[in-house]
């Protein structure tokens, strides 16, 4: 099993190649230690080099949220969703930020949207359950299509037997 690099190794790798992809694990390490300013600086530099990095943008929004900068976090998440509307984790984080803002109904809707995008996003399910809501997005488009195909196959078989 590969061992996770420690903080000094990550810092060294980022210093040697700030345009590389080390910014994600370094930002995560800083977040884990509550070093929000360093996390924000590293993440912003990384995103500048990798503007389409979804994980980096999610991390930056998380950094803002941890700092209590909810409007900034929401701005980052909404910009991400404008480009990548199917990122369930972004919808979930929007829900967290709205919940922090006291906008419970909007937060619940964001958690539901996260589950519509990824039915297995346990964090969104847990967030809804914490609010006393047991909710499922219903059948997936694939399940609906499979059921329709099965129904049509049965109808065709019945017609063939007549």
Short mmCIF file of N, CA and C in Angstrom, two decimals:
data_model
loop_
_atom_site.label_atom_id
_atom_site.label_comp_id
_atom_site.label_asym_id
_atom_site.label_seq_id
_atom_site.Cartn_x
_atom_site.Cartn_y
_atom_site.Cartn_z
N UNK A 1 0.85 -1.18 0.00
CA UNK A 1 0.00 0.00 0.00
C UNK A 1 0.89 1.24 0.00
N UNK A 2 0.60 2.18 -0.87
CA UNK A 2 1.40 3.41 -0.96
C UNK A 2 1.15 4.29 0.25
N UNK A 3 2.21 4.85 0.77
CA UNK A 3 2.09 5.70 1.93
C UNK A 3 1.86 7.14 1.49
N UNK A 4 1.00 7.85 2.23
CA UNK A 4 0.73 9.25 1.92
C UNK A 4 1.95 10.08 2.28
N UNK A 5 2.37 10.98 1.41
CA UNK A 5 3.53 11.82 1.73
C UNK A 5 3.23 12.72 2.93
N UNK A 6 4.25 12.97 3.73
CA UNK A 6 4.01 13.84 4.88
C UNK A 6 4.06 15.30 4.44
N UNK A 7 3.68 16.19 5.33
CA UNK A 7 3.55 17.61 5.00
C UNK A 7 4.85 18.21 4.44
N UNK A 8 6.01 17.99 5.06
CA UNK A 8 7.23 18.57 4.49
C UNK A 8 7.51 18.09 3.06
N UNK A 9 7.21 16.82 2.78
CA UNK A 9 7.40 16.30 1.42
C UNK A 9 6.46 17.00 0.44
N UNK A 10 5.22 17.19 0.85
CA UNK A 10 4.25 17.87 -0.01
C UNK A 10 4.67 19.33 -0.25
N UNK A 11 5.10 19.98 0.82
CA UNK A 11 5.55 21.38 0.68
C UNK A 11 6.75 21.48 -0.25
N UNK A 12 7.67 20.55 -0.14
CA UNK A 12 8.85 20.54 -1.00
C UNK A 12 8.44 20.32 -2.45
N UNK A 13 7.57 19.35 -2.68
CA UNK A 13 7.12 19.05 -4.04
C UNK A 13 6.39 20.26 -4.63
N UNK A 14 5.59 20.93 -3.83
CA UNK A 14 4.86 22.11 -4.32
C UNK A 14 5.83 23.25 -4.61
N UNK A 15 6.83 23.42 -3.75
CA UNK A 15 7.83 24.49 -3.96
C UNK A 15 8.62 24.24 -5.25
N UNK A 16 8.93 22.98 -5.52
CA UNK A 16 9.69 22.66 -6.73
C UNK A 16 8.85 22.81 -7.99
N UNK A 17 7.56 22.51 -7.88
CA UNK A 17 6.68 22.57 -9.06
C UNK A 17 5.30 23.11 -8.65
N UNK A 18 5.19 24.43 -8.47
CA UNK A 18 3.90 25.00 -8.05
C UNK A 18 2.79 24.84 -9.09
N UNK A 19 3.16 24.55 -10.33
CA UNK A 19 2.16 24.34 -11.37
C UNK A 19 1.71 22.88 -11.44
N UNK A 20 2.30 22.03 -10.60
CA UNK A 20 1.96 20.61 -10.61
C UNK A 20 0.65 20.33 -9.89
N UNK A 21 0.37 19.05 -9.71
CA UNK A 21 -0.90 18.66 -9.08
C UNK A 21 -0.78 18.44 -7.58
N UNK A 22 0.36 18.75 -7.00
CA UNK A 22 0.57 18.55 -5.57
C UNK A 22 -0.30 19.48 -4.73
N UNK A 23 -0.85 20.51 -5.36
CA UNK A 23 -1.63 21.47 -4.59
C UNK A 23 -2.84 20.82 -3.90
N UNK A 24 -3.44 19.79 -4.49
CA UNK A 24 -4.61 19.16 -3.88
C UNK A 24 -4.25 18.47 -2.57
N UNK A 25 -3.28 17.53 -2.55
CA UNK A 25 -2.97 16.90 -1.26
C UNK A 25 -2.37 17.88 -0.25
N UNK A 26 -1.64 18.89 -0.72
CA UNK A 26 -1.08 19.87 0.21
C UNK A 26 -2.21 20.70 0.83
N UNK A 27 -3.17 21.11 0.03
CA UNK A 27 -4.31 21.86 0.56
C UNK A 27 -5.06 21.01 1.58
N UNK A 28 -5.27 19.73 1.26
CA UNK A 28 -5.94 18.83 2.19
C UNK A 28 -5.18 18.70 3.50
N UNK A 29 -3.86 18.61 3.41
CA UNK A 29 -3.03 18.49 4.62
C UNK A 29 -3.14 19.76 5.46
N UNK A 30 -3.09 20.91 4.82
CA UNK A 30 -3.24 22.17 5.56
C UNK A 30 -4.62 22.26 6.21
N UNK A 31 -5.64 21.86 5.48
CA UNK A 31 -7.00 21.88 6.04
C UNK A 31 -7.10 20.99 7.27
N UNK A 32 -6.50 19.81 7.18
CA UNK A 32 -6.54 18.86 8.29
C UNK A 32 -5.90 19.45 9.55
N UNK A 33 -4.94 20.35 9.35
CA UNK A 33 -4.26 20.98 10.49
C UNK A 33 -4.89 22.32 10.87
N UNK A 34 -5.95 22.71 10.16
CA UNK A 34 -6.59 23.98 10.47
C UNK A 34 -5.79 25.18 10.00
N UNK A 35 -4.89 24.97 9.07
CA UNK A 35 -4.04 26.06 8.54
C UNK A 35 -4.72 26.62 7.28
N UNK A 36 -5.78 27.39 7.51
CA UNK A 36 -6.65 27.83 6.43
C UNK A 36 -6.00 28.82 5.49
N UNK A 37 -5.19 29.71 6.01
CA UNK A 37 -4.56 30.70 5.13
C UNK A 37 -3.61 30.02 4.16
N UNK A 38 -2.78 29.10 4.66
CA UNK A 38 -1.88 28.37 3.77
C UNK A 38 -2.66 27.54 2.76
N UNK A 39 -3.73 26.89 3.24
CA UNK A 39 -4.57 26.08 2.36
C UNK A 39 -5.14 26.94 1.24
N UNK A 40 -5.61 28.14 1.58
CA UNK A 40 -6.21 29.02 0.58
C UNK A 40 -5.17 29.47 -0.44
N UNK A 41 -3.99 29.87 0.02
CA UNK A 41 -2.95 30.35 -0.89
C UNK A 41 -2.52 29.24 -1.85
N UNK A 42 -2.25 28.07 -1.31
CA UNK A 42 -1.81 26.94 -2.14
C UNK A 42 -2.90 26.56 -3.13
N UNK A 43 -4.14 26.48 -2.67
CA UNK A 43 -5.23 26.06 -3.53
C UNK A 43 -5.46 27.08 -4.66
N UNK A 44 -5.40 28.36 -4.34
CA UNK A 44 -5.58 29.38 -5.38
C UNK A 44 -4.47 29.30 -6.43
N UNK A 45 -3.24 29.07 -5.97
CA UNK A 45 -2.13 28.93 -6.93
C UNK A 45 -2.34 27.70 -7.81
N UNK A 46 -2.77 26.62 -7.20
CA UNK A 46 -3.00 25.39 -7.95
C UNK A 46 -4.12 25.55 -8.98
N UNK A 47 -5.19 26.22 -8.58
CA UNK A 47 -6.31 26.44 -9.50
C UNK A 47 -5.90 27.37 -10.64
N UNK A 48 -5.01 28.29 -10.36
CA UNK A 48 -4.53 29.18 -11.42
C UNK A 48 -3.84 28.36 -12.52
N UNK A 49 -3.11 27.34 -12.11
CA UNK A 49 -2.43 26.47 -13.08
C UNK A 49 -3.36 25.40 -13.65
N UNK A 50 -4.39 25.04 -12.89
CA UNK A 50 -5.32 23.97 -13.29
C UNK A 50 -6.76 24.47 -13.11
N UNK A 51 -7.20 25.42 -13.94
CA UNK A 51 -8.51 26.02 -13.73
C UNK A 51 -9.69 25.06 -13.85
N UNK A 52 -9.50 23.93 -14.51
CA UNK A 52 -10.59 22.97 -14.67
C UNK A 52 -10.56 21.85 -13.62
N UNK A 53 -9.70 21.97 -12.64
CA UNK A 53 -9.58 20.93 -11.62
C UNK A 53 -10.76 21.03 -10.64
N UNK A 54 -11.70 20.12 -10.78
CA UNK A 54 -12.91 20.13 -9.97
C UNK A 54 -12.58 19.94 -8.50
N UNK A 55 -11.70 18.99 -8.20
CA UNK A 55 -11.34 18.72 -6.81
C UNK A 55 -10.71 19.95 -6.15
N UNK A 56 -9.86 20.65 -6.89
CA UNK A 56 -9.25 21.86 -6.35
C UNK A 56 -10.28 22.93 -6.05
N UNK A 57 -11.24 23.11 -6.95
CA UNK A 57 -12.29 24.11 -6.73
C UNK A 57 -13.18 23.74 -5.54
N UNK A 58 -13.47 22.45 -5.40
CA UNK A 58 -14.23 22.00 -4.23
C UNK A 58 -13.46 22.28 -2.94
N UNK A 59 -12.15 22.04 -3.00
CA UNK A 59 -11.31 22.31 -1.82
C UNK A 59 -11.28 23.79 -1.48
N UNK A 60 -11.18 24.64 -2.50
CA UNK A 60 -11.15 26.08 -2.24
C UNK A 60 -12.46 26.52 -1.58
N UNK A 61 -13.57 26.00 -2.07
CA UNK A 61 -14.87 26.33 -1.45
C UNK A 61 -14.90 25.84 0.00
N UNK A 62 -14.34 24.67 0.23
CA UNK A 62 -14.29 24.14 1.60
C UNK A 62 -13.43 25.02 2.50
N UNK A 63 -12.31 25.48 1.97
CA UNK A 63 -11.44 26.38 2.74
C UNK A 63 -12.22 27.64 3.12
N UNK A 64 -12.89 28.23 2.15
CA UNK A 64 -13.69 29.42 2.44
C UNK A 64 -14.75 29.12 3.51
N UNK A 65 -15.41 27.99 3.37
CA UNK A 65 -16.42 27.62 4.35
C UNK A 65 -15.85 27.44 5.74
N UNK A 66 -14.69 26.81 5.83
CA UNK A 66 -14.04 26.61 7.13
C UNK A 66 -13.63 27.94 7.75
N UNK A 67 -13.35 28.92 6.91
CA UNK A 67 -12.97 30.24 7.41
C UNK A 67 -14.20 31.09 7.76
N UNK A 68 -15.38 30.56 7.50
CA UNK A 68 -16.60 31.32 7.76
C UNK A 68 -16.97 32.27 6.63
N UNK A 69 -16.29 32.14 5.50
CA UNK A 69 -16.56 32.99 4.34
C UNK A 69 -17.59 32.30 3.44
N UNK A 70 -18.80 32.18 3.97
CA UNK A 70 -19.85 31.44 3.28
C UNK A 70 -20.19 32.06 1.92
N UNK A 71 -20.35 33.38 1.81
CA UNK A 71 -20.66 33.93 0.48
C UNK A 71 -19.57 33.61 -0.56
N UNK A 72 -18.32 33.66 -0.14
CA UNK A 72 -17.21 33.35 -1.03
C UNK A 72 -17.24 31.87 -1.43
N UNK A 73 -17.55 31.00 -0.47
CA UNK A 73 -17.65 29.57 -0.76
C UNK A 73 -18.77 29.32 -1.76
N UNK A 74 -19.92 29.95 -1.54
CA UNK A 74 -21.05 29.77 -2.45
C UNK A 74 -20.73 30.30 -3.85
N UNK A 75 -20.01 31.40 -3.90
CA UNK A 75 -19.60 31.96 -5.20
C UNK A 75 -18.72 30.96 -5.96
N UNK A 76 -17.77 30.38 -5.27
CA UNK A 76 -16.88 29.39 -5.89
C UNK A 76 -17.65 28.15 -6.35
N UNK A 77 -18.57 27.68 -5.51
CA UNK A 77 -19.35 26.50 -5.84
C UNK A 77 -20.29 26.75 -7.01
N UNK A 78 -20.91 27.90 -7.03
CA UNK A 78 -21.83 28.21 -8.13
C UNK A 78 -21.07 28.36 -9.45
N UNK A 79 -19.86 28.92 -9.39
CA UNK A 79 -19.03 29.01 -10.60
C UNK A 79 -18.66 27.61 -11.08
N UNK A 80 -18.33 26.74 -10.15
CA UNK A 80 -18.00 25.35 -10.50
C UNK A 80 -19.21 24.66 -11.13
N UNK A 81 -20.39 24.84 -10.52
CA UNK A 81 -21.59 24.19 -11.03
C UNK A 81 -22.02 24.75 -12.39
N UNK A 82 -21.68 26.00 -12.66
CA UNK A 82 -21.99 26.57 -13.97
C UNK A 82 -21.23 25.82 -15.06
N UNK A 83 -20.02 25.38 -14.74
CA UNK A 83 -19.20 24.63 -15.70
C UNK A 83 -19.44 23.13 -15.65
N UNK A 84 -19.73 22.63 -14.45
CA UNK A 84 -19.88 21.18 -14.23
C UNK A 84 -21.14 20.94 -13.39
N UNK A 85 -22.33 21.03 -13.99
CA UNK A 85 -23.57 20.95 -13.22
C UNK A 85 -23.87 19.59 -12.59
N UNK A 86 -23.15 18.56 -12.98
CA UNK A 86 -23.43 17.23 -12.46
C UNK A 86 -22.53 16.79 -11.32
N UNK A 87 -21.75 17.70 -10.76
CA UNK A 87 -20.85 17.35 -9.66
C UNK A 87 -21.64 17.32 -8.36
N UNK A 88 -21.97 16.12 -7.93
CA UNK A 88 -22.80 15.94 -6.74
C UNK A 88 -22.17 16.57 -5.50
N UNK A 89 -20.85 16.42 -5.37
CA UNK A 89 -20.17 16.97 -4.19
C UNK A 89 -20.32 18.48 -4.11
N UNK A 90 -20.39 19.15 -5.25
CA UNK A 90 -20.57 20.60 -5.25
C UNK A 90 -21.98 20.95 -4.76
N UNK A 91 -22.99 20.20 -5.21
CA UNK A 91 -24.35 20.44 -4.72
C UNK A 91 -24.43 20.20 -3.22
N UNK A 92 -23.75 19.16 -2.76
CA UNK A 92 -23.72 18.87 -1.33
C UNK A 92 -23.08 20.02 -0.55
N UNK A 93 -21.94 20.52 -1.05
CA UNK A 93 -21.28 21.62 -0.35
C UNK A 93 -22.12 22.89 -0.37
N UNK A 94 -22.84 23.12 -1.47
CA UNK A 94 -23.76 24.26 -1.50
C UNK A 94 -24.78 24.10 -0.37
N UNK A 95 -25.28 22.88 -0.22
CA UNK A 95 -26.22 22.61 0.87
C UNK A 95 -25.64 22.92 2.23
N UNK A 96 -24.39 22.53 2.44
CA UNK A 96 -23.73 22.82 3.72
C UNK A 96 -23.64 24.32 3.97
N UNK A 97 -23.26 25.06 2.93
CA UNK A 97 -23.10 26.52 3.07
C UNK A 97 -24.46 27.20 3.30
N UNK A 98 -25.47 26.75 2.59
CA UNK A 98 -26.81 27.32 2.79
C UNK A 98 -27.31 27.01 4.19
N UNK A 99 -27.01 25.81 4.67
CA UNK A 99 -27.41 25.43 6.02
C UNK A 99 -26.72 26.32 7.06
N UNK A 100 -25.42 26.59 6.83
CA UNK A 100 -24.69 27.50 7.72
C UNK A 100 -25.31 28.89 7.74
N UNK A 101 -25.91 29.27 6.60
CA UNK A 101 -26.52 30.59 6.46
C UNK A 101 -27.95 30.64 7.01
N UNK A 102 -28.42 29.51 7.50
CA UNK A 102 -29.77 29.46 8.04
C UNK A 102 -30.85 29.27 6.98
N UNK A 103 -30.44 28.94 5.76
CA UNK A 103 -31.40 28.73 4.67
C UNK A 103 -31.68 27.23 4.54
N UNK A 104 -32.36 26.70 5.54
CA UNK A 104 -32.58 25.26 5.66
C UNK A 104 -33.30 24.67 4.46
N UNK A 105 -34.37 25.32 4.00
CA UNK A 105 -35.14 24.76 2.88
C UNK A 105 -34.29 24.67 1.62
N UNK A 106 -33.50 25.71 1.36
CA UNK A 106 -32.61 25.70 0.19
C UNK A 106 -31.52 24.64 0.36
N UNK A 107 -31.03 24.49 1.59
CA UNK A 107 -30.00 23.49 1.87
C UNK A 107 -30.55 22.09 1.58
N UNK A 108 -31.76 21.82 2.04
CA UNK A 108 -32.39 20.51 1.82
C UNK A 108 -32.51 20.25 0.32
N UNK A 109 -32.91 21.26 -0.44
CA UNK A 109 -33.04 21.09 -1.89
C UNK A 109 -31.68 20.78 -2.52
N UNK A 110 -30.61 21.42 -2.04
CA UNK A 110 -29.27 21.15 -2.57
C UNK A 110 -28.81 19.73 -2.22
N UNK A 111 -29.12 19.28 -1.01
CA UNK A 111 -28.77 17.90 -0.64
C UNK A 111 -29.52 16.91 -1.54
N UNK A 112 -30.79 17.21 -1.82
CA UNK A 112 -31.57 16.34 -2.72
C UNK A 112 -30.98 16.34 -4.12
N UNK A 113 -30.57 17.52 -4.59
CA UNK A 113 -29.97 17.61 -5.93
C UNK A 113 -28.67 16.81 -5.98
N UNK A 114 -27.90 16.85 -4.89
CA UNK A 114 -26.67 16.05 -4.82
C UNK A 114 -26.99 14.57 -5.00
N UNK A 115 -28.08 14.12 -4.36
CA UNK A 115 -28.46 12.71 -4.47
C UNK A 115 -29.04 12.39 -5.85
N UNK A 116 -29.64 13.37 -6.49
CA UNK A 116 -30.10 13.13 -7.87
C UNK A 116 -28.90 12.90 -8.79
N UNK A 117 -27.80 13.59 -8.50
CA UNK A 117 -26.59 13.46 -9.32
C UNK A 117 -25.79 12.21 -8.97
N UNK A 118 -25.78 11.87 -7.69
CA UNK A 118 -25.05 10.68 -7.22
C UNK A 118 -25.86 10.04 -6.10
N UNK A 119 -26.60 9.00 -6.45
CA UNK A 119 -27.52 8.36 -5.51
C UNK A 119 -26.81 7.75 -4.32
N UNK A 120 -25.49 7.55 -4.42
CA UNK A 120 -24.72 6.91 -3.35
C UNK A 120 -23.93 7.89 -2.50
N UNK A 121 -24.21 9.18 -2.61
CA UNK A 121 -23.47 10.18 -1.84
C UNK A 121 -23.96 10.14 -0.38
N UNK A 122 -23.25 9.36 0.42
CA UNK A 122 -23.67 9.10 1.80
C UNK A 122 -23.77 10.38 2.63
N UNK A 123 -22.91 11.35 2.36
CA UNK A 123 -22.93 12.60 3.13
C UNK A 123 -24.24 13.34 2.94
N UNK A 124 -24.76 13.35 1.72
CA UNK A 124 -26.02 14.04 1.45
C UNK A 124 -27.18 13.31 2.11
N UNK A 125 -27.15 11.99 2.05
CA UNK A 125 -28.19 11.20 2.72
C UNK A 125 -28.16 11.47 4.22
N UNK A 126 -26.96 11.48 4.80
CA UNK A 126 -26.81 11.73 6.23
C UNK A 126 -27.27 13.14 6.60
N UNK A 127 -26.98 14.12 5.75
CA UNK A 127 -27.39 15.50 6.02
C UNK A 127 -28.92 15.60 6.05
N UNK A 128 -29.57 14.91 5.12
CA UNK A 128 -31.04 14.92 5.11
C UNK A 128 -31.60 14.19 6.33
N UNK A 129 -31.01 13.04 6.66
CA UNK A 129 -31.49 12.28 7.82
C UNK A 129 -31.30 13.07 9.11
N UNK A 130 -30.22 13.86 9.18
CA UNK A 130 -29.99 14.69 10.36
C UNK A 130 -31.09 15.73 10.53
N UNK A 131 -31.76 16.05 9.44
CA UNK A 131 -32.87 17.00 9.47
C UNK A 131 -34.21 16.28 9.58
N UNK A 132 -34.15 14.95 9.78
CA UNK A 132 -35.37 14.17 9.92
C UNK A 132 -36.04 13.85 8.59
N UNK A 133 -35.27 13.91 7.50
CA UNK A 133 -35.82 13.67 6.17
C UNK A 133 -35.26 12.38 5.61
N UNK A 134 -36.16 11.44 5.33
CA UNK A 134 -35.77 10.18 4.69
C UNK A 134 -36.21 10.30 3.24
N UNK A 135 -35.27 10.51 2.33
CA UNK A 135 -35.60 10.83 0.94
C UNK A 135 -34.77 10.03 -0.02
N UNK A 136 -35.37 9.63 -1.11
CA UNK A 136 -34.67 8.93 -2.17
C UNK A 136 -35.01 9.62 -3.49
N UNK A 137 -34.06 9.71 -4.39
CA UNK A 137 -34.33 10.36 -5.67
C UNK A 137 -35.20 9.54 -6.62
N UNK A 138 -35.60 8.35 -6.20
CA UNK A 138 -36.40 7.51 -7.08
C UNK A 138 -35.51 6.76 -8.06
N UNK A 139 -36.15 6.10 -9.02
CA UNK A 139 -35.35 5.30 -9.96
C UNK A 139 -34.48 6.20 -10.86
N UNK A 140 -33.33 5.66 -11.22
CA UNK A 140 -32.42 6.40 -12.10
C UNK A 140 -32.96 6.34 -13.53
N UNK A 141 -32.51 7.23 -14.40
CA UNK A 141 -32.92 7.16 -15.80
C UNK A 141 -32.62 5.79 -16.43
N UNK A 142 -31.51 5.19 -16.02
CA UNK A 142 -31.16 3.87 -16.55
C UNK A 142 -32.16 2.82 -16.09
N UNK A 143 -32.57 2.90 -14.82
CA UNK A 143 -33.54 1.94 -14.29
C UNK A 143 -34.90 2.12 -14.97
N UNK A 144 -35.27 3.36 -15.22
CA UNK A 144 -36.53 3.64 -15.90
C UNK A 144 -36.49 3.07 -17.32
N UNK A 145 -35.38 3.29 -18.03
CA UNK A 145 -35.23 2.78 -19.39
C UNK A 145 -35.26 1.26 -19.41
N UNK A 146 -34.61 0.62 -18.45
CA UNK A 146 -34.59 -0.85 -18.39
C UNK A 146 -35.99 -1.39 -18.12
N UNK A 147 -36.73 -0.74 -17.23
CA UNK A 147 -38.09 -1.18 -16.93
C UNK A 147 -38.98 -1.02 -18.15
N UNK A 148 -38.84 0.08 -18.87
CA UNK A 148 -39.62 0.31 -20.08
C UNK A 148 -39.28 -0.73 -21.15
N UNK A 149 -38.00 -1.03 -21.31
CA UNK A 149 -37.58 -2.04 -22.29
C UNK A 149 -38.16 -3.41 -21.92
N UNK A 150 -38.15 -3.74 -20.65
CA UNK A 150 -38.70 -5.02 -20.20
C UNK A 150 -40.21 -5.07 -20.45
N UNK A 151 -40.91 -3.97 -20.17
CA UNK A 151 -42.36 -3.90 -20.41
C UNK A 151 -42.66 -4.10 -21.89
N UNK A 152 -41.88 -3.44 -22.76
CA UNK A 152 -42.09 -3.57 -24.20
C UNK A 152 -41.80 -4.99 -24.69
N UNK A 153 -40.80 -5.61 -24.12
CA UNK A 153 -40.46 -6.98 -24.50
C UNK A 153 -41.60 -7.93 -24.15
N UNK A 154 -42.22 -7.73 -22.98
CA UNK A 154 -43.35 -8.57 -22.56
C UNK A 154 -44.53 -8.35 -23.51
N UNK A 155 -44.81 -7.08 -23.84
CA UNK A 155 -45.91 -6.78 -24.77
C UNK A 155 -45.68 -7.43 -26.13
N UNK A 156 -44.45 -7.38 -26.62
CA UNK A 156 -44.13 -7.98 -27.92
C UNK A 156 -44.31 -9.50 -27.86
N UNK A 157 -43.91 -10.11 -26.74
CA UNK A 157 -44.06 -11.56 -26.58
C UNK A 157 -45.53 -11.94 -26.56
N UNK A 158 -46.34 -11.14 -25.87
CA UNK A 158 -47.78 -11.41 -25.79
C UNK A 158 -48.40 -11.29 -27.17
N UNK A 159 -48.03 -10.26 -27.93
CA UNK A 159 -48.57 -10.07 -29.28
C UNK A 159 -48.14 -11.22 -30.20
N UNK A 160 -46.93 -11.70 -30.03
CA UNK A 160 -46.41 -12.78 -30.87
C UNK A 160 -47.16 -14.08 -30.59
N UNK A 161 -47.63 -14.27 -29.38
CA UNK A 161 -48.34 -15.49 -28.99
C UNK A 161 -49.80 -15.46 -29.45
N UNK A 162 -50.32 -14.28 -29.77
CA UNK A 162 -51.73 -14.18 -30.15
C UNK A 162 -52.00 -14.71 -31.49
#
